Tab-separated table of C-alpha atoms and ligand atoms in Angstrom:
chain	number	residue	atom	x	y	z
A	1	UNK	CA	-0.358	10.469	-14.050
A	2	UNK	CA	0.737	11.157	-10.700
A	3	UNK	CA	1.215	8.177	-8.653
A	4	UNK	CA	-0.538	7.857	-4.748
A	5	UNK	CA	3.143	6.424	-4.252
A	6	UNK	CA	6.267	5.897	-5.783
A	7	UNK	CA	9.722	4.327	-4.870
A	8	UNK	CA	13.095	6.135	-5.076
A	9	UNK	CA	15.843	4.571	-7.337
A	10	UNK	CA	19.346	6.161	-7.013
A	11	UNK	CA	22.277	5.657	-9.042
A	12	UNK	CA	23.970	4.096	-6.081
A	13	UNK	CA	20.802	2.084	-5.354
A	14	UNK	CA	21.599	0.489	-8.840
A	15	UNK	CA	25.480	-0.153	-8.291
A	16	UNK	CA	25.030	-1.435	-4.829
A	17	UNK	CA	22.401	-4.101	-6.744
A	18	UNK	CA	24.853	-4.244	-9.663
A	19	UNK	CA	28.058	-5.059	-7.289
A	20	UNK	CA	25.886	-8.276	-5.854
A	21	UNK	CA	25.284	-9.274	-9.287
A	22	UNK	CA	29.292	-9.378	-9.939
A	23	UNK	CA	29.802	-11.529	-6.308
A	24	UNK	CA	30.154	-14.854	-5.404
A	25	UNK	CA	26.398	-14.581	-3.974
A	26	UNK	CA	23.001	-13.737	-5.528
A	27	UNK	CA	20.657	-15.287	-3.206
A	28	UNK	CA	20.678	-15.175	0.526
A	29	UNK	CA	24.499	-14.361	1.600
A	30	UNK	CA	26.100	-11.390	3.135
A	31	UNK	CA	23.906	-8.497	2.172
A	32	UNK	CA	21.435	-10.202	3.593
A	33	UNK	CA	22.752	-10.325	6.974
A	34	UNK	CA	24.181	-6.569	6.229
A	35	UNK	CA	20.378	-5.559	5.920
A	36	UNK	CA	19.262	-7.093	9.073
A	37	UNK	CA	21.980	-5.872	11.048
A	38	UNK	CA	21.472	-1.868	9.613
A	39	UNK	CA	17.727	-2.283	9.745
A	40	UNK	CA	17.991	-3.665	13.556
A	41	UNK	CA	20.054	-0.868	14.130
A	42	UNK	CA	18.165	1.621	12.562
A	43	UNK	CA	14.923	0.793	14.504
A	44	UNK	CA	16.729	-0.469	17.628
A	45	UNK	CA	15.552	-3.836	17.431
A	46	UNK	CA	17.996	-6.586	18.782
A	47	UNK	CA	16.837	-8.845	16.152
A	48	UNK	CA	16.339	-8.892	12.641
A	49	UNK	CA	15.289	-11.436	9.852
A	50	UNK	CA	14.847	-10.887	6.092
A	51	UNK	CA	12.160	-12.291	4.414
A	52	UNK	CA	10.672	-12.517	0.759
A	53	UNK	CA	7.600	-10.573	1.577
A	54	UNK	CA	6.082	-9.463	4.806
A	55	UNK	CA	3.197	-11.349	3.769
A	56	UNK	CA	5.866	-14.297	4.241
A	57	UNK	CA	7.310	-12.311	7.294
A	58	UNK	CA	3.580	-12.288	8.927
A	59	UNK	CA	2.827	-16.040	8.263
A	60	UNK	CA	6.428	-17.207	9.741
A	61	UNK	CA	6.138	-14.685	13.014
A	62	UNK	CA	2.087	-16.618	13.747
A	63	UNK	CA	4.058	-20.296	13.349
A	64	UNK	CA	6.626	-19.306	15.838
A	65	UNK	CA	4.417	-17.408	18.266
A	66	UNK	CA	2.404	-20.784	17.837
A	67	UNK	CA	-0.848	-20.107	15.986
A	68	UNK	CA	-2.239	-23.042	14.805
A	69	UNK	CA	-5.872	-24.738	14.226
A	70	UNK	CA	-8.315	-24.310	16.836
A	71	UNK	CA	-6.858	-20.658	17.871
A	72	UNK	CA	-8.252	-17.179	17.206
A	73	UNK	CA	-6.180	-14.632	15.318
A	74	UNK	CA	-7.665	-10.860	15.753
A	75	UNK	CA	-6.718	-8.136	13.747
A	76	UNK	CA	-8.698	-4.665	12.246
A	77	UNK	CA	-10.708	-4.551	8.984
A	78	UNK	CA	-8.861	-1.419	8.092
A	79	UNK	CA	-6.005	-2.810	6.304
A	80	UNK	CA	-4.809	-5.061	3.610
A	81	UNK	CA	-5.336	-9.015	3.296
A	82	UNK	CA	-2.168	-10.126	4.139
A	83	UNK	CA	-2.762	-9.115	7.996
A	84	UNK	CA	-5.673	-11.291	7.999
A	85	UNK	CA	-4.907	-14.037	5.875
A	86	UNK	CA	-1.703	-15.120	7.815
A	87	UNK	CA	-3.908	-16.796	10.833
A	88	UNK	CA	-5.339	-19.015	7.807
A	89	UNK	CA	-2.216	-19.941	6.490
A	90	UNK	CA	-1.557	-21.474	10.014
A	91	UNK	CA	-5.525	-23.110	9.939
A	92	UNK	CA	-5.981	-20.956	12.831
A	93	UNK	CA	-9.218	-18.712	12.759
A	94	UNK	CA	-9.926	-14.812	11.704
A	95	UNK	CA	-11.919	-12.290	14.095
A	96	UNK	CA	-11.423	-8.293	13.488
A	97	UNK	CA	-11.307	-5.187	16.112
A	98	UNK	CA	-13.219	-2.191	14.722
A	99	UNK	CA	-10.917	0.990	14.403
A	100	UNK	CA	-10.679	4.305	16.456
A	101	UNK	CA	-12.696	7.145	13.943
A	102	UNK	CA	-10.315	9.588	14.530
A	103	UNK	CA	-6.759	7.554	14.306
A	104	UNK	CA	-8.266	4.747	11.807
A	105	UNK	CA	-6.167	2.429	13.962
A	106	UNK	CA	-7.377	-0.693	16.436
A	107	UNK	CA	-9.772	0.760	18.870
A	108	UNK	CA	-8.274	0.064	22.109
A	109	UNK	CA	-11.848	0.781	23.498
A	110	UNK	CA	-13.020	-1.753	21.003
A	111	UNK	CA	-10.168	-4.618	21.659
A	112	UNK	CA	-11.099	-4.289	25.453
A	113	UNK	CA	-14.790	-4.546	25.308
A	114	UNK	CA	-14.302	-7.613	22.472
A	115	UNK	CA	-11.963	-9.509	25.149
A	116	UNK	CA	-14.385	-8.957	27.949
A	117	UNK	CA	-16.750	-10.870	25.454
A	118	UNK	CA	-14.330	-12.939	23.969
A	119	UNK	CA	-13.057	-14.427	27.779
A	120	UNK	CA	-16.778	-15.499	28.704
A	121	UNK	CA	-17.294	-17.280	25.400
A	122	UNK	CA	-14.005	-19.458	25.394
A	123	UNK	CA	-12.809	-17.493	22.405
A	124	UNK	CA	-9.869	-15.304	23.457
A	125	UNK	CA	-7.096	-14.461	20.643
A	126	UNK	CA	-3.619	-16.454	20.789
A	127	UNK	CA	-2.652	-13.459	18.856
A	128	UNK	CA	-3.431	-10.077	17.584
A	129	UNK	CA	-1.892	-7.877	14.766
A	130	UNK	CA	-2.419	-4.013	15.627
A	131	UNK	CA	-1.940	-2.379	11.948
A	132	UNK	CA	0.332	0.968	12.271
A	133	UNK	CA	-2.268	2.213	9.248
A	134	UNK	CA	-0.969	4.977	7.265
A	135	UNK	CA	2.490	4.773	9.219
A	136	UNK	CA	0.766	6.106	12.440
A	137	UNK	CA	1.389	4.054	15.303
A	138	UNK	CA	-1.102	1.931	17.200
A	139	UNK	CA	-1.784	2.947	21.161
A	140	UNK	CA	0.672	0.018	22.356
A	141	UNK	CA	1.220	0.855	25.438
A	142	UNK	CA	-2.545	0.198	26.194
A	143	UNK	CA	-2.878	-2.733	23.949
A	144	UNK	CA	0.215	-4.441	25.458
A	145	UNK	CA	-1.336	-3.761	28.708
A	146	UNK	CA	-4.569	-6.126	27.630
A	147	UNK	CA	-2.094	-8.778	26.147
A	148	UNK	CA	-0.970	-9.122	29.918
A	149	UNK	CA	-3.893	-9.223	30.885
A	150	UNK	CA	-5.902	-11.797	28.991
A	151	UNK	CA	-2.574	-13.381	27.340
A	152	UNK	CA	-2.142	-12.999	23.963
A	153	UNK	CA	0.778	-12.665	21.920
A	154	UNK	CA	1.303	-9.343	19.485
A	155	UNK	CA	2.771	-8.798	16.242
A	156	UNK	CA	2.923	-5.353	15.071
A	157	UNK	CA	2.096	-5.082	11.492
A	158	UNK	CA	4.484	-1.582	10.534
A	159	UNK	CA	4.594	-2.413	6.914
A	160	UNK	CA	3.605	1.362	6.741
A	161	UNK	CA	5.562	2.495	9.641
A	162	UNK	CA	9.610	2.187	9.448
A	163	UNK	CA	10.880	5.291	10.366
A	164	UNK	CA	8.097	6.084	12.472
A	165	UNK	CA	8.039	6.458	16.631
A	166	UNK	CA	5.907	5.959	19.306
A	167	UNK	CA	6.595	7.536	22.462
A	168	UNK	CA	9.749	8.329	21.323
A	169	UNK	CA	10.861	4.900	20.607
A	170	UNK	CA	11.561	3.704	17.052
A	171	UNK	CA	8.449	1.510	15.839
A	172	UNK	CA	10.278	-1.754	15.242
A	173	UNK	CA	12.702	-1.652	18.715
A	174	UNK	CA	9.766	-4.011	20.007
A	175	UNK	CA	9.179	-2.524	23.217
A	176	UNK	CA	5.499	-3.681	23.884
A	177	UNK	CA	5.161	-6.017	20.921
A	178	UNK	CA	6.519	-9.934	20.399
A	179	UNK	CA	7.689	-9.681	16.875
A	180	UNK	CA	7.028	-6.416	14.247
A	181	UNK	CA	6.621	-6.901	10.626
A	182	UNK	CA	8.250	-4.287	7.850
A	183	UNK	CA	7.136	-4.492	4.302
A	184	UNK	CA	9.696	-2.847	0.983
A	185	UNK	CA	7.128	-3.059	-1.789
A	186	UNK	CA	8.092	-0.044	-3.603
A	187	UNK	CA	4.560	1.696	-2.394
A	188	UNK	CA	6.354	1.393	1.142
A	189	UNK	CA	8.615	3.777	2.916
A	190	UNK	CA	11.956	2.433	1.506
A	191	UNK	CA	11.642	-0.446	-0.724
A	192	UNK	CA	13.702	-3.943	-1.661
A	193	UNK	CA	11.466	-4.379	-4.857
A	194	UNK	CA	9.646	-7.478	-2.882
A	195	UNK	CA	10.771	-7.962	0.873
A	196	UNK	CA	10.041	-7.798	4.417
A	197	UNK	CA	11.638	-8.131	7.773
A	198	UNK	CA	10.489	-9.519	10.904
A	199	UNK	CA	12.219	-7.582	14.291
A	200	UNK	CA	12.121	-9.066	17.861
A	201	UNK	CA	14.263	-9.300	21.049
A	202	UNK	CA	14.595	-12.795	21.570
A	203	UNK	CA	17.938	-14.647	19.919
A	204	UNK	CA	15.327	-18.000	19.856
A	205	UNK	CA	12.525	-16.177	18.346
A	206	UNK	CA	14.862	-14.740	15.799
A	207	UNK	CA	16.658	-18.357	14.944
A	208	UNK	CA	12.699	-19.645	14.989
A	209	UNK	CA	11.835	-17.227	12.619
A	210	UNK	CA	14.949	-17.873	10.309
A	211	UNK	CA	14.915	-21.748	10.570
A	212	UNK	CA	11.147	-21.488	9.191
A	213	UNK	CA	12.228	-19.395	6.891
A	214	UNK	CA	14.571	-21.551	5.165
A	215	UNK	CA	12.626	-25.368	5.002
A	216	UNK	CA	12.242	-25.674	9.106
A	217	UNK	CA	16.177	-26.968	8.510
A	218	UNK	CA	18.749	-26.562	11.114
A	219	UNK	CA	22.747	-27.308	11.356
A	220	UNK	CA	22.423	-26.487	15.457
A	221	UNK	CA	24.430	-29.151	17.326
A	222	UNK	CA	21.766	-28.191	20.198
A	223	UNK	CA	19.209	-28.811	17.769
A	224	UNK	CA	20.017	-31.771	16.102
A	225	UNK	CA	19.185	-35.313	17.126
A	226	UNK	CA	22.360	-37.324	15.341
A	227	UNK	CA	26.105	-37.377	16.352
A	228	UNK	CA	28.746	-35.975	14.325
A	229	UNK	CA	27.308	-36.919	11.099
A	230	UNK	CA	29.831	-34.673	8.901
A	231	UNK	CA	30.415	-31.605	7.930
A	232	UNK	CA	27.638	-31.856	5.379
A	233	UNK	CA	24.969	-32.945	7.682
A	234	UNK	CA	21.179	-30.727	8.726
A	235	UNK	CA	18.391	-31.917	9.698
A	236	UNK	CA	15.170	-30.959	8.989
A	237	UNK	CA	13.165	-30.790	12.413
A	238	UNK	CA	9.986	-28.992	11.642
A	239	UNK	CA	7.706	-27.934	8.052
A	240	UNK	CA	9.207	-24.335	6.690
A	241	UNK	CA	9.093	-22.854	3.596
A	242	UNK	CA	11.311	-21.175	0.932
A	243	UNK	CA	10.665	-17.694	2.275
A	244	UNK	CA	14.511	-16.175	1.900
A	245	UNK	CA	15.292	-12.564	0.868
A	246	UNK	CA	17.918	-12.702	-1.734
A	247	UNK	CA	21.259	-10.435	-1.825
A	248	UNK	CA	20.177	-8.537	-4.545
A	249	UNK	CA	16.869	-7.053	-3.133
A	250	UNK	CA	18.996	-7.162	0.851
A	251	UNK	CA	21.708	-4.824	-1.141
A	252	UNK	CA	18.908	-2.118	-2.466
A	253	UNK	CA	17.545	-2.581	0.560
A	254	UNK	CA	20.502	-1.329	2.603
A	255	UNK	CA	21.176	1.251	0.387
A	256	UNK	CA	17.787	2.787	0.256
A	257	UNK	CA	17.973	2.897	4.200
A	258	UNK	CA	20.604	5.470	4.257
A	259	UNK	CA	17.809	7.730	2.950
A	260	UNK	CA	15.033	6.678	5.450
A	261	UNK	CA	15.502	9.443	7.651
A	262	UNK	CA	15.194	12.341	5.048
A	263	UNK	CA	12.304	10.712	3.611
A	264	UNK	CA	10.535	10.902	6.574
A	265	UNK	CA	11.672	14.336	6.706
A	266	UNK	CA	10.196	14.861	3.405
A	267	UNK	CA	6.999	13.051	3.685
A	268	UNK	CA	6.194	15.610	7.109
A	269	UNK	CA	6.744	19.019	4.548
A	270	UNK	CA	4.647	17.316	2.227
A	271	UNK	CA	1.849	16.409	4.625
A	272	UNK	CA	1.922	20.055	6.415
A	273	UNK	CA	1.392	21.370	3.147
A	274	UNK	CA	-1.443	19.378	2.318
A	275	UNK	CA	-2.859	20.283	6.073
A	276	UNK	CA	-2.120	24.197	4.743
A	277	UNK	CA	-3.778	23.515	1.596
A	278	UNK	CA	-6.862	21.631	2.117
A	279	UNK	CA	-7.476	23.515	5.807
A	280	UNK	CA	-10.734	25.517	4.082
A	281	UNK	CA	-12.096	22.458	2.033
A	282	UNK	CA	-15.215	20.257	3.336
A	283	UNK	CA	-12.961	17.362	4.073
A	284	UNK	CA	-11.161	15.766	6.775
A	285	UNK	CA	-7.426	15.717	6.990
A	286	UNK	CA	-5.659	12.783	8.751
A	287	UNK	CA	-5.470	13.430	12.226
A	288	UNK	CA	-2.009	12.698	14.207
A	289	UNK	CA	-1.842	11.065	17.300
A	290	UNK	CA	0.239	12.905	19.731
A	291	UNK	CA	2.222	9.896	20.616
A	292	UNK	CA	2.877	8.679	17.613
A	293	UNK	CA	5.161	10.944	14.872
A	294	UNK	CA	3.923	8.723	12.011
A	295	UNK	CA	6.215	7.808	8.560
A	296	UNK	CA	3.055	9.006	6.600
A	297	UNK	CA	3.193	6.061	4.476
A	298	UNK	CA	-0.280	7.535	3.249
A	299	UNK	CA	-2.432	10.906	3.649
A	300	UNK	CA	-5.856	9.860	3.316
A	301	UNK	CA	-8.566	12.267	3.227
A	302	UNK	CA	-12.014	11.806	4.720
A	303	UNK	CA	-15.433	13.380	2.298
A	304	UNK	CA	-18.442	13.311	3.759
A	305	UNK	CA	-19.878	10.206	1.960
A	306	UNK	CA	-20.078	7.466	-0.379
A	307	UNK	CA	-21.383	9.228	-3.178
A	308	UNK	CA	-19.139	12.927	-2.943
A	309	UNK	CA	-15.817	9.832	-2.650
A	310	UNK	CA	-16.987	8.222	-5.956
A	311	UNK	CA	-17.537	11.799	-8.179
A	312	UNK	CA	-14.334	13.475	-6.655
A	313	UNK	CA	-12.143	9.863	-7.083
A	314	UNK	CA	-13.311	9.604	-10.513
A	315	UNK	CA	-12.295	13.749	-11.411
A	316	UNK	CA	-9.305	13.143	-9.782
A	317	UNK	CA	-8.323	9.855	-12.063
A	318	UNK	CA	-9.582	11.659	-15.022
A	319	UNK	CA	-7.038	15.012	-13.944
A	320	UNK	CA	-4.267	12.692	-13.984
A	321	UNK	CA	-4.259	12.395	-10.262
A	322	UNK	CA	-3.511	8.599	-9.227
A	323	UNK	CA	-5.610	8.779	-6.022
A	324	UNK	CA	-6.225	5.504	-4.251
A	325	UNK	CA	-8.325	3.668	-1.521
A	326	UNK	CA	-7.276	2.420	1.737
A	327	UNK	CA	-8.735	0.225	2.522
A	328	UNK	CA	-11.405	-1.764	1.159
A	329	UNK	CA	-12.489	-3.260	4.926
A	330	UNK	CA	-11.573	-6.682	5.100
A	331	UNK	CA	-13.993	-8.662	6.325
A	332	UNK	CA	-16.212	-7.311	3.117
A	333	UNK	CA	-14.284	-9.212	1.107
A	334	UNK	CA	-16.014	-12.190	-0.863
A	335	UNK	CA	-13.711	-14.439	0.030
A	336	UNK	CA	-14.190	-13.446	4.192
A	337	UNK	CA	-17.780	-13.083	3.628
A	338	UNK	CA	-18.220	-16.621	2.752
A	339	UNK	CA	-16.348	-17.393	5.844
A	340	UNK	CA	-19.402	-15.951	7.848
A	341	UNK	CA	-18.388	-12.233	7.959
A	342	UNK	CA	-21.007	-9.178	6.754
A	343	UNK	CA	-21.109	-5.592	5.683
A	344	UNK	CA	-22.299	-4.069	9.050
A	345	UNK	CA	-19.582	-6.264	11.422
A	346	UNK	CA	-17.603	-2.976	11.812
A	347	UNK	CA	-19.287	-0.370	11.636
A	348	UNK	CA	-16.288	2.104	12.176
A	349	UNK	CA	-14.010	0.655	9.416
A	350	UNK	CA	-16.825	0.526	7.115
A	351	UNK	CA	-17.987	4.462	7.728
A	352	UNK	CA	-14.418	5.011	7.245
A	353	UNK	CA	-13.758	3.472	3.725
A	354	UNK	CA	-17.132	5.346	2.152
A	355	UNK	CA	-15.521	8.425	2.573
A	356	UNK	CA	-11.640	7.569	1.882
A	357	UNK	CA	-9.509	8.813	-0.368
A	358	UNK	CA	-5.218	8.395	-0.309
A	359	UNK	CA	-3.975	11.483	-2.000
A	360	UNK	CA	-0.351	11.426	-3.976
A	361	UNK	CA	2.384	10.902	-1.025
A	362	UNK	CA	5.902	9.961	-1.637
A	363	UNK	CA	9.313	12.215	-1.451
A	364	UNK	CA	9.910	13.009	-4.618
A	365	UNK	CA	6.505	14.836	-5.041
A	366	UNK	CA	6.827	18.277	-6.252
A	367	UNK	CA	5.524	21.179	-4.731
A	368	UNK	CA	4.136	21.530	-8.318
A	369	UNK	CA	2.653	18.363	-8.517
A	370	UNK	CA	1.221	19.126	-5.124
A	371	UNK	CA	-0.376	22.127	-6.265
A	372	UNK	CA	-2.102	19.947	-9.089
A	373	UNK	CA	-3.294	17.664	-6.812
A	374	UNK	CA	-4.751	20.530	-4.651
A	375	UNK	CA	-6.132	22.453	-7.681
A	376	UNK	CA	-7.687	19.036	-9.106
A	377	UNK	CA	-9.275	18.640	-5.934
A	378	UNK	CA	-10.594	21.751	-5.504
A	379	UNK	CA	-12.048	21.558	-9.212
A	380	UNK	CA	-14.044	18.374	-7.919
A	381	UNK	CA	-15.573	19.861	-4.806
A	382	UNK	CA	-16.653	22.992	-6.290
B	401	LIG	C1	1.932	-3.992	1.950
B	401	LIG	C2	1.290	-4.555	3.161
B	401	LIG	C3	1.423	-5.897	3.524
B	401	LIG	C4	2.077	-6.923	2.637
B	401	LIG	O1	3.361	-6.584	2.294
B	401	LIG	P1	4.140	-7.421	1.161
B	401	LIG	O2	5.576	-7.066	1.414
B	401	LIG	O3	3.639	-6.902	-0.145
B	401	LIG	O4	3.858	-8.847	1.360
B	401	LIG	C5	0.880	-6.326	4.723
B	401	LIG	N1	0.219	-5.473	5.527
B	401	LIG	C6	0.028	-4.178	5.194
B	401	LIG	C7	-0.703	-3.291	6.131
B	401	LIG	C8	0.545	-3.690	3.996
B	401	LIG	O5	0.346	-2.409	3.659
């Protein structure tokens, strides 16, 4: 079976790991600091923080941008739980943006006309999560412009997207966003095994994010209400969690980093191919923003409709081909339809996800392989 993704494990991915296992430190210590200060770099963020997940990464950045019951958290359909589910983590309260039909990202058109709306009813967003989908970025520039206008926070969710730009900026640097989330599942771009990181510019929103990371505990002098207590002494000053990236995953993590650049490299050949390849087939190929130069996490192809996805997913699968969706829309899920939410909400994200298909995309696919997955697909829309 070919895989829709697959990490990357080197030989010196596995002594880097094996080196931390022969150290005084196997949870958080200095690899983890080593992988926030090369993945700041990398994306030219001045801030970094390490977490578990990014599903732990998104829930920390809502706390410190100070989500909490009573406010609105918006985000798009087209995407996966964890973008959603973070404002409920904080008891704070889920709305979603329909997506652009072209980009499959946050409509800005959409976002604008739902805040005009959202201002008269007393129900503006404290924060929204734009989702970088398929490792395309979002148009930020625009939606930063409405989160000055009506006030609203932003946290980029790029757990597609390291290694990607938008006009000409690394995604991650934080340029129009508060705080942007990375994910290293090993479906991802470059992978930890289980991990995310949180990027931002401010030093407080960085120690914010890092104190909640770790039990809301703090050995700050600035922070802390006692007087030289000892040398031993913390206090614990708000409710965190245990949300820590340990040295083993931070020391893959740095070295798989080395290699983000020619993966991106790699994932581009393999996407013009597929343009190439597909160009005379009745389907749609994903079309590029010409801000953005997207990681290509994903290349998902459009069919015309419910029925043609089902027949050509299932000939796929039974070729060997280990195509995938992306995404199921959100709000259609049981669990958000018994909080009030319906098939029809989004109309865009919905129309989108009848016809989607993820095709194989990760570097090490073969122009062989390629050619299978081409052939396969051919086979199934003859
Ligand atoms: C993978 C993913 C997440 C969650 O990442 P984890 O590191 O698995 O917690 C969140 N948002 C999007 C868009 C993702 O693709």
């Amino acid at each position: 079976m070919i895989p829709y993704g697959r990490q990357e494990i080197l030989a010196e991915d596995i002594e880097a790991v094996v080196a931390v296992l022969q150290s005084d430190f196997i949870t958080q210590g200095p690899a983890v600091v080593q992988f926030e200060q090369a993945l700041a770099k990398e994306v030219g963020a001045a801030q970094a923080v390490a977490f578990n997940s990014a599903t732990s990464a998104l829930h920390v950045a809502c706390l410190a941008l100070g989500l909490g019951a009573g406010d609105w958290l918006w985000t798009v359909p087209n995407t996966f739980v964890a973008s959603a589910n973070c404002a409920l983590y904080c008891g704070a309260q889920v709305d979603f943006v329909d997506i652009d039909p072209r980009s499959y990202n946050m409509s800005v058109d959409a976002l604008a006309e739902k805040l005009r709306w959202a201002e008269g009813a007393g129900k503006l967003p404290k924060v929204v999560i734009p989702v970088h989908f398929a490792g395309q970025s979002c148009q930020m520039s625009e939606i930063k412009a409405l989160a000055d206008q009506y006030g609203f926070a932003l946290i980029e969710d790029a757990s597609h997207a390291i290694g990607g730009r938008y006009l000409d900026q690394p995604i991650g640097a934080c340029q129009y966003a508060d705080i942007t989330v990375f994910s290293f599942h090993p479906v991802k771009i470059i992978t930890t095994a289980e991990g995310g990181v949180a990027t931002c510019k401010s030093k407080q929103l960085a120690d914010t994010l890092a104190r909640l990371r770790s039990h809301g505990v703090t050995r700050d002098p600035s922070l802390i209400s006692a007087e030289d207590e000892g040398g031993w002494y913390y206090e614990q000053i708000e409710l965190g969690f245990n949300y820590r990236m340990s040295d083993l995953h931070a020391a893959l993590g740095v070295s798989q980093l080395q290699r983000l650049s020619t993966y991106i490299e790699r994932r581009h050949e393999i996407k013009q191919r597929y343009d190439a390849l597909l160009a005379d087939l009745p389907l749609t190929v994903p079309w590029q923003h010409p801000d953005s130069h997207s990681a290509l996490h994903l290349y998902p192809i459009q069919l015309h409709d419910r029925a043609e996805r089902r027949r050509v997913f299932d000939d796929l699968r039974q070729a060997g081909i280990g195509v995938n969706v992306h995404y199921i829309p959100v709000h259609t899920q049981p669990y958000y339809q018994k909080r009030g939410f319906a098939w029809g909400d989004f109309p865009q994200a919905e129309a989108y996800y009848q016809g989607a298909i993820s095709l194989p995309m990760f570097p090490t696919l073969s122009a062989a392989q390629q050619d299978e997955v081409v052939m396969a697909l051919q086979k199934a829309l003859a």
